[in-house]
PDB file of C-alpha atoms and ligand atoms in Angstrom:
ATOM      1  CA  MET A   1      49.876 -54.519   5.109  1.00  0.00           C
ATOM      2  CA  GLY A   2      46.178 -53.908   5.305  1.00  0.00           C
ATOM      3  CA  VAL A   3      44.022 -53.924   8.359  1.00  0.00           C
ATOM      4  CA  GLY A   4      40.463 -55.116   8.645  1.00  0.00           C
ATOM      5  CA  CYS A   5      40.799 -56.898   5.342  1.00  0.00           C
ATOM      6  CA  ASN A   6      38.151 -59.078   3.817  1.00  0.00           C
ATOM      7  CA  ARG A   7      39.628 -61.928   1.838  1.00  0.00           C
ATOM      8  CA  LEU A   8      36.464 -64.016   1.719  1.00  0.00           C
ATOM      9  CA  ALA A   9      36.198 -65.918  -1.524  1.00  0.00           C
ATOM     10  CA  GLY A  10      39.381 -64.443  -2.935  1.00  0.00           C
ATOM     11  CA  ILE A  11      38.194 -60.870  -2.578  1.00  0.00           C
ATOM     12  CA  ASP A  12      40.862 -58.469  -1.440  1.00  0.00           C
ATOM     13  CA  ASN A  13      39.788 -54.870  -1.827  1.00  0.00           C
ATOM     14  CA  CYS A  14      40.754 -53.784   1.649  1.00  0.00           C
ATOM     15  CA  CYS A  15      42.683 -50.774   2.768  1.00  0.00           C
ATOM     16  CA  GLU A  16      46.243 -50.244   1.598  1.00  0.00           C
ATOM     17  CA  THR A  17      47.765 -48.870   4.787  1.00  0.00           C
ATOM     18  CA  GLU A  18      47.035 -48.812   8.481  1.00  0.00           C
ATOM     19  CA  ASP A  19      46.116 -45.130   8.105  1.00  0.00           C
ATOM     20  CA  SER A  20      43.303 -45.871   5.702  1.00  0.00           C
ATOM     21  CA  MET A  21      40.441 -48.230   6.426  1.00  0.00           C
ATOM     22  CA  ALA A  22      38.794 -47.432   3.111  1.00  0.00           C
ATOM     23  CA  TYR A  23      37.807 -50.102   0.617  1.00  0.00           C
ATOM     24  CA  GLN A  24      39.568 -49.799  -2.710  1.00  0.00           C
ATOM     25  CA  ALA A  25      37.739 -50.309  -5.988  1.00  0.00           C
ATOM     26  CA  MET A  26      39.022 -53.322  -7.886  1.00  0.00           C
ATOM     27  CA  ASN A  27      39.904 -53.146 -11.564  1.00  0.00           C
ATOM     28  CA  PHE A  28      38.032 -55.531 -13.846  1.00  0.00           C
ATOM     29  CA  GLU A  29      39.081 -54.048 -17.198  1.00  0.00           C
ATOM     30  CA  LYS A  30      40.496 -57.423 -18.208  1.00  0.00           C
ATOM     31  CA  LEU A  31      36.871 -58.343 -18.944  1.00  0.00           C
ATOM     32  CA  LEU A  32      36.613 -55.759 -21.742  1.00  0.00           C
ATOM     33  CA  GLY A  33      36.103 -57.654 -24.966  1.00  0.00           C
ATOM     34  CA  THR A  34      34.178 -60.510 -23.364  1.00  0.00           C
ATOM     35  CA  GLU A  35      31.926 -62.081 -25.971  1.00  0.00           C
ATOM     36  CA  GLY A  36      28.292 -61.103 -25.476  1.00  0.00           C
ATOM     37  CA  PHE A  37      29.171 -57.985 -23.449  1.00  0.00           C
ATOM     38  CA  SER A  38      29.831 -54.662 -25.157  1.00  0.00           C
ATOM     39  CA  ASN A  39      32.566 -52.472 -23.741  1.00  0.00           C
ATOM     40  CA  GLN A  40      29.953 -49.760 -23.253  1.00  0.00           C
ATOM     41  CA  LEU A  41      27.893 -52.035 -21.038  1.00  0.00           C
ATOM     42  CA  LEU A  42      30.915 -53.228 -19.079  1.00  0.00           C
ATOM     43  CA  ASN A  43      32.346 -49.728 -18.591  1.00  0.00           C
ATOM     44  CA  ASN A  44      28.959 -48.457 -17.381  1.00  0.00           C
ATOM     45  CA  HIS A  45      28.816 -51.395 -15.007  1.00  0.00           C
ATOM     46  CA  PHE A  46      32.314 -50.743 -13.654  1.00  0.00           C
ATOM     47  CA  THR A  47      31.303 -47.128 -13.009  1.00  0.00           C
ATOM     48  CA  LEU A  48      28.230 -48.253 -11.098  1.00  0.00           C
ATOM     49  CA  TYR A  49      30.375 -50.632  -9.048  1.00  0.00           C
ATOM     50  CA  ASN A  50      32.793 -47.828  -8.211  1.00  0.00           C
ATOM     51  CA  GLY A  51      29.835 -45.867  -6.859  1.00  0.00           C
ATOM     52  CA  TYR A  52      29.093 -48.642  -4.375  1.00  0.00           C
ATOM     53  CA  VAL A  53      32.689 -48.603  -3.146  1.00  0.00           C
ATOM     54  CA  THR A  54      32.574 -44.822  -2.761  1.00  0.00           C
ATOM     55  CA  ASN A  55      29.273 -44.894  -0.908  1.00  0.00           C
ATOM     56  CA  THR A  56      30.349 -47.744   1.360  1.00  0.00           C
ATOM     57  CA  ASN A  57      33.403 -45.742   2.418  1.00  0.00           C
ATOM     58  CA  LYS A  58      31.355 -42.564   2.778  1.00  0.00           C
ATOM     59  CA  LEU A  59      28.801 -44.256   5.009  1.00  0.00           C
ATOM     60  CA  MET A  60      31.531 -45.799   7.160  1.00  0.00           C
ATOM     61  CA  ASP A  61      33.122 -42.368   7.639  1.00  0.00           C
ATOM     62  CA  GLU A  62      29.850 -40.603   8.389  1.00  0.00           C
ATOM     63  CA  LEU A  63      28.718 -43.303  10.817  1.00  0.00           C
ATOM     64  CA  ALA A  64      32.085 -43.097  12.608  1.00  0.00           C
ATOM     65  CA  ASP A  65      31.732 -39.306  12.874  1.00  0.00           C
ATOM     66  CA  LEU A  66      28.282 -39.616  14.421  1.00  0.00           C
ATOM     67  CA  GLU A  67      29.565 -42.245  16.866  1.00  0.00           C
ATOM     68  CA  LYS A  68      32.375 -39.904  17.907  1.00  0.00           C
ATOM     69  CA  GLN A  69      29.814 -37.176  18.487  1.00  0.00           C
ATOM     70  CA  GLY A  70      27.759 -39.498  20.681  1.00  0.00           C
ATOM     71  CA  LYS A  71      24.892 -39.440  18.157  1.00  0.00           C
ATOM     72  CA  ALA A  72      24.626 -43.177  17.530  1.00  0.00           C
ATOM     73  CA  GLY A  73      21.072 -43.193  18.836  1.00  0.00           C
ATOM     74  CA  ASN A  74      19.606 -40.579  16.544  1.00  0.00           C
ATOM     75  CA  PRO A  75      17.357 -41.312  13.528  1.00  0.00           C
ATOM     76  CA  GLN A  76      19.949 -40.096  11.008  1.00  0.00           C
ATOM     77  CA  TYR A  77      22.433 -42.663  12.338  1.00  0.00           C
ATOM     78  CA  ALA A  78      19.792 -45.410  12.284  1.00  0.00           C
ATOM     79  CA  GLU A  79      18.839 -44.751   8.662  1.00  0.00           C
ATOM     80  CA  MET A  80      22.459 -44.636   7.546  1.00  0.00           C
ATOM     81  CA  LYS A  81      23.131 -47.873   9.433  1.00  0.00           C
ATOM     82  CA  ARG A  82      20.205 -49.510   7.636  1.00  0.00           C
ATOM     83  CA  ARG A  83      21.541 -48.236   4.320  1.00  0.00           C
ATOM     84  CA  PHE A  84      25.037 -49.571   4.957  1.00  0.00           C
ATOM     85  CA  GLY A  85      24.264 -53.226   4.140  1.00  0.00           C
ATOM     86  CA  TRP A  86      22.712 -52.245   0.811  1.00  0.00           C
ATOM     87  CA  GLU A  87      25.780 -50.304  -0.301  1.00  0.00           C
ATOM     88  CA  PHE A  88      28.239 -52.872   1.068  1.00  0.00           C
ATOM     89  CA  ASP A  89      26.437 -55.787  -0.567  1.00  0.00           C
ATOM     90  CA  GLY A  90      26.236 -53.814  -3.821  1.00  0.00           C
ATOM     91  CA  MET A  91      30.011 -53.447  -3.675  1.00  0.00           C
ATOM     92  CA  ARG A  92      30.837 -57.011  -2.704  1.00  0.00           C
ATOM     93  CA  LEU A  93      28.346 -58.740  -5.016  1.00  0.00           C
ATOM     94  CA  HIS A  94      29.757 -56.852  -8.004  1.00  0.00           C
ATOM     95  CA  GLU A  95      33.274 -57.959  -7.039  1.00  0.00           C
ATOM     96  CA  LEU A  96      32.144 -61.557  -6.804  1.00  0.00           C
ATOM     97  CA  TYR A  97      30.204 -61.258 -10.088  1.00  0.00           C
ATOM     98  CA  PHE A  98      33.035 -59.757 -12.129  1.00  0.00           C
ATOM     99  CA  GLY A  99      35.394 -62.103 -10.302  1.00  0.00           C
ATOM    100  CA  ASN A 100      33.556 -65.155 -11.620  1.00  0.00           C
ATOM    101  CA  MET A 101      33.657 -63.980 -15.230  1.00  0.00           C
ATOM    102  CA  ALA A 102      36.468 -64.383 -17.738  1.00  0.00           C
ATOM    103  CA  LYS A 103      36.936 -63.492 -21.363  1.00  0.00           C
ATOM    104  CA  GLY A 104      36.079 -66.736 -23.105  1.00  0.00           C
ATOM    105  CA  GLY A 105      34.946 -68.295 -19.830  1.00  0.00           C
ATOM    106  CA  ALA A 106      36.612 -71.240 -18.123  1.00  0.00           C
ATOM    107  CA  SER A 107      34.968 -74.627 -17.936  1.00  0.00           C
ATOM    108  CA  LEU A 108      34.293 -76.542 -14.743  1.00  0.00           C
ATOM    109  CA  ASP A 109      36.920 -79.195 -14.133  1.00  0.00           C
ATOM    110  CA  PRO A 110      35.044 -82.513 -14.044  1.00  0.00           C
ATOM    111  CA  LYS A 111      37.477 -83.671 -11.331  1.00  0.00           C
ATOM    112  CA  SER A 112      36.764 -80.659  -9.090  1.00  0.00           C
ATOM    113  CA  ARG A 113      34.950 -80.953  -5.773  1.00  0.00           C
ATOM    114  CA  LEU A 114      32.438 -78.380  -6.996  1.00  0.00           C
ATOM    115  CA  CYS A 115      31.556 -80.441 -10.045  1.00  0.00           C
ATOM    116  CA  ALA A 116      30.956 -83.497  -7.867  1.00  0.00           C
ATOM    117  CA  LYS A 117      28.859 -81.492  -5.405  1.00  0.00           C
ATOM    118  CA  ILE A 118      26.676 -79.997  -8.151  1.00  0.00           C
ATOM    119  CA  ALA A 119      25.996 -83.489  -9.473  1.00  0.00           C
ATOM    120  CA  GLU A 120      25.215 -84.700  -5.954  1.00  0.00           C
ATOM    121  CA  ASP A 121      22.835 -81.866  -5.061  1.00  0.00           C
ATOM    122  CA  PHE A 122      21.150 -81.198  -8.420  1.00  0.00           C
ATOM    123  CA  MET A 123      21.175 -84.619 -10.138  1.00  0.00           C
ATOM    124  CA  SER A 124      23.313 -83.225 -12.956  1.00  0.00           C
ATOM    125  CA  PHE A 125      25.088 -80.083 -14.111  1.00  0.00           C
ATOM    126  CA  ASP A 126      22.357 -79.488 -16.675  1.00  0.00           C
ATOM    127  CA  ASP A 127      19.675 -79.709 -13.982  1.00  0.00           C
ATOM    128  CA  TRP A 128      21.597 -77.203 -11.895  1.00  0.00           C
ATOM    129  CA  ALA A 129      21.987 -74.852 -14.880  1.00  0.00           C
ATOM    130  CA  LYS A 130      18.286 -75.066 -15.720  1.00  0.00           C
ATOM    131  CA  GLN A 131      17.360 -74.071 -12.174  1.00  0.00           C
ATOM    132  CA  PHE A 132      20.012 -71.307 -11.978  1.00  0.00           C
ATOM    133  CA  LYS A 133      18.722 -69.763 -15.218  1.00  0.00           C
ATOM    134  CA  ALA A 134      15.112 -70.045 -14.055  1.00  0.00           C
ATOM    135  CA  VAL A 135      15.939 -68.168 -10.857  1.00  0.00           C
ATOM    136  CA  GLY A 136      17.699 -65.531 -12.964  1.00  0.00           C
ATOM    137  CA  ALA A 137      14.584 -65.115 -15.077  1.00  0.00           C
ATOM    138  CA  MET A 138      12.432 -64.235 -12.056  1.00  0.00           C
ATOM    139  CA  ARG A 139      10.802 -60.843 -12.283  1.00  0.00           C
ATOM    140  CA  GLY A 140      12.434 -58.150 -10.229  1.00  0.00           C
ATOM    141  CA  ILE A 141      15.877 -56.697  -9.763  1.00  0.00           C
ATOM    142  CA  GLY A 142      18.565 -58.549  -7.906  1.00  0.00           C
ATOM    143  CA  TRP A 143      21.039 -61.352  -8.108  1.00  0.00           C
ATOM    144  CA  VAL A 144      21.262 -65.098  -8.365  1.00  0.00           C
ATOM    145  CA  VAL A 145      23.738 -66.601  -5.956  1.00  0.00           C
ATOM    146  CA  LEU A 146      24.800 -70.221  -5.897  1.00  0.00           C
ATOM    147  CA  TYR A 147      25.424 -70.512  -2.197  1.00  0.00           C
ATOM    148  CA  PHE A 148      27.130 -73.320  -0.354  1.00  0.00           C
ATOM    149  CA  ASP A 149      25.795 -73.853   3.141  1.00  0.00           C
ATOM    150  CA  PRO A 150      28.588 -75.666   4.986  1.00  0.00           C
ATOM    151  CA  ALA A 151      26.392 -76.344   8.038  1.00  0.00           C
ATOM    152  CA  GLY A 152      23.926 -78.317   5.942  1.00  0.00           C
ATOM    153  CA  ASN A 153      26.453 -79.383   3.281  1.00  0.00           C
ATOM    154  CA  LYS A 154      24.167 -78.080   0.540  1.00  0.00           C
ATOM    155  CA  LEU A 155      24.467 -76.000  -2.595  1.00  0.00           C
ATOM    156  CA  ILE A 156      21.449 -73.696  -2.998  1.00  0.00           C
ATOM    157  CA  ASN A 157      20.519 -71.433  -5.918  1.00  0.00           C
ATOM    158  CA  THR A 158      19.270 -68.281  -4.193  1.00  0.00           C
ATOM    159  CA  TRP A 159      17.434 -65.141  -5.286  1.00  0.00           C
ATOM    160  CA  ILE A 160      18.709 -61.925  -3.733  1.00  0.00           C
ATOM    161  CA  GLY A 161      16.306 -58.982  -3.914  1.00  0.00           C
ATOM    162  CA  GLU A 162      18.100 -55.678  -4.612  1.00  0.00           C
ATOM    163  CA  HIS A 163      21.474 -56.317  -2.958  1.00  0.00           C
ATOM    164  CA  ASP A 164      20.506 -57.240   0.535  1.00  0.00           C
ATOM    165  CA  THR A 165      17.387 -59.356   0.796  1.00  0.00           C
ATOM    166  CA  GLY A 166      17.536 -63.117   1.008  1.00  0.00           C
ATOM    167  CA  HIS A 167      21.172 -63.814   1.809  1.00  0.00           C
ATOM    168  CA  LEU A 168      21.733 -67.138   3.558  1.00  0.00           C
ATOM    169  CA  ALA A 169      23.424 -66.614   6.908  1.00  0.00           C
ATOM    170  CA  GLY A 170      26.629 -68.586   7.249  1.00  0.00           C
ATOM    171  CA  ALA A 171      26.621 -69.697   3.615  1.00  0.00           C
ATOM    172  CA  ALA A 172      29.438 -68.946   1.169  1.00  0.00           C
ATOM    173  CA  PRO A 173      28.787 -67.369  -2.253  1.00  0.00           C
ATOM    174  CA  ILE A 174      30.212 -69.586  -4.990  1.00  0.00           C
ATOM    175  CA  LEU A 175      28.785 -68.150  -8.216  1.00  0.00           C
ATOM    176  CA  ILE A 176      27.070 -64.795  -8.684  1.00  0.00           C
ATOM    177  CA  MET A 177      24.949 -63.460 -11.546  1.00  0.00           C
ATOM    178  CA  ASP A 178      23.750 -59.866 -11.699  1.00  0.00           C
ATOM    179  CA  VAL A 179      20.191 -59.569 -13.022  1.00  0.00           C
ATOM    180  CA  PHE A 180      19.666 -55.874 -12.434  1.00  0.00           C
ATOM    181  CA  GLU A 181      18.587 -54.335 -15.729  1.00  0.00           C
ATOM    182  CA  HIS A 182      21.801 -52.313 -15.936  1.00  0.00           C
ATOM    183  CA  ALA A 183      23.659 -55.630 -16.311  1.00  0.00           C
ATOM    184  CA  PHE A 184      22.073 -56.326 -19.717  1.00  0.00           C
ATOM    185  CA  MET A 185      19.710 -53.676 -21.121  1.00  0.00           C
ATOM    186  CA  VAL A 186      22.383 -51.772 -23.072  1.00  0.00           C
ATOM    187  CA  ASP A 187      23.084 -54.925 -25.093  1.00  0.00           C
ATOM    188  CA  TYR A 188      19.912 -56.975 -24.811  1.00  0.00           C
ATOM    189  CA  GLY A 189      17.017 -54.638 -24.111  1.00  0.00           C
ATOM    190  CA  LEU A 190      14.373 -56.683 -22.338  1.00  0.00           C
ATOM    191  CA  LYS A 191      15.798 -60.019 -23.484  1.00  0.00           C
ATOM    192  CA  ARG A 192      17.088 -61.108 -20.121  1.00  0.00           C
ATOM    193  CA  ALA A 193      17.230 -64.769 -21.156  1.00  0.00           C
ATOM    194  CA  ASP A 194      19.723 -63.922 -23.913  1.00  0.00           C
ATOM    195  CA  TYR A 195      21.912 -62.093 -21.399  1.00  0.00           C
ATOM    196  CA  ILE A 196      21.772 -65.083 -19.042  1.00  0.00           C
ATOM    197  CA  GLU A 197      22.981 -67.338 -21.867  1.00  0.00           C
ATOM    198  CA  ALA A 198      25.855 -64.928 -22.607  1.00  0.00           C
ATOM    199  CA  PHE A 199      26.746 -64.770 -18.923  1.00  0.00           C
ATOM    200  CA  CYS A 200      26.808 -68.552 -18.650  1.00  0.00           C
ATOM    201  CA  LYS A 201      29.318 -68.694 -21.521  1.00  0.00           C
ATOM    202  CA  ALA A 202      31.517 -66.168 -19.700  1.00  0.00           C
ATOM    203  CA  ILE A 203      31.566 -67.941 -16.321  1.00  0.00           C
ATOM    204  CA  ASP A 204      35.007 -68.525 -14.885  1.00  0.00           C
ATOM    205  CA  TRP A 205      34.324 -71.890 -13.297  1.00  0.00           C
ATOM    206  CA  ALA A 206      37.893 -72.116 -12.064  1.00  0.00           C
ATOM    207  CA  ALA A 207      37.174 -69.092  -9.842  1.00  0.00           C
ATOM    208  CA  ALA A 208      33.932 -70.645  -8.592  1.00  0.00           C
ATOM    209  CA  ALA A 209      35.651 -73.975  -7.856  1.00  0.00           C
ATOM    210  CA  LYS A 210      38.353 -72.114  -5.928  1.00  0.00           C
ATOM    211  CA  ARG A 211      35.731 -70.403  -3.781  1.00  0.00           C
ATOM    212  CA  PHE A 212      34.081 -73.743  -3.078  1.00  0.00           C
ATOM    213  CA  ASP A 213      37.373 -75.322  -2.079  1.00  0.00           C
ATOM    214  CA  ALA A 214      38.126 -72.385   0.247  1.00  0.00           C
ATOM    215  CA  VAL A 215      34.948 -72.756   2.339  1.00  0.00           C
ATOM    216  CA  PRO A 216      35.840 -73.894   5.873  1.00  0.00           C
ATOM    217  CA  ARG A 217      34.041 -77.145   6.722  1.00  0.00           C
TER     218      ARG A 217
HETATM  219 FE1  FE2 B 301      25.284 -54.521 -11.308  1.00  0.00          FE
END
């Protein structure tokens, strides 16, 4: 049994034993062959994701060492602590992103709570999609996150700069789209809009609906 696990939104990449607190990289090879995504692009992306897992674990270990040495107040510790959220979010956002994709995609069940909530908050699914794509087309590197804020009972399409800027405190990530250039340039060059269309066809809406249903209200 793992310790210190994080099972938010169906993610379970926690440690395997009580002796190891390290995060384990998840395997998303089932996505190879997804229409609109070359295997070269996906394999490169999986490698990048693995780097975030490695660096998250490395930072945790190095921060713990400095704490043991009583050096938690020094500038090296402070800079590594600042860096930690960037690496962690890079790891987790990739897990959520690959986790809401499927070969062939999966449509949103019209009877699902998520479908009803999208219609309630965005007028229609098409209006939501138009806004989600527009946020994805914003200049810069980052992510689009469809967040659900349970405190305000609202779905919000959100721009995340890099991996760590703009997250909504207390909100739950429902659908994630990577718009870093590495997510599409191998296949689409600068045509980000074409990548966004391909991503939308590969969305696993069943996974997104499950995340929405799992949010504590
Ligand atoms: Fe990425």
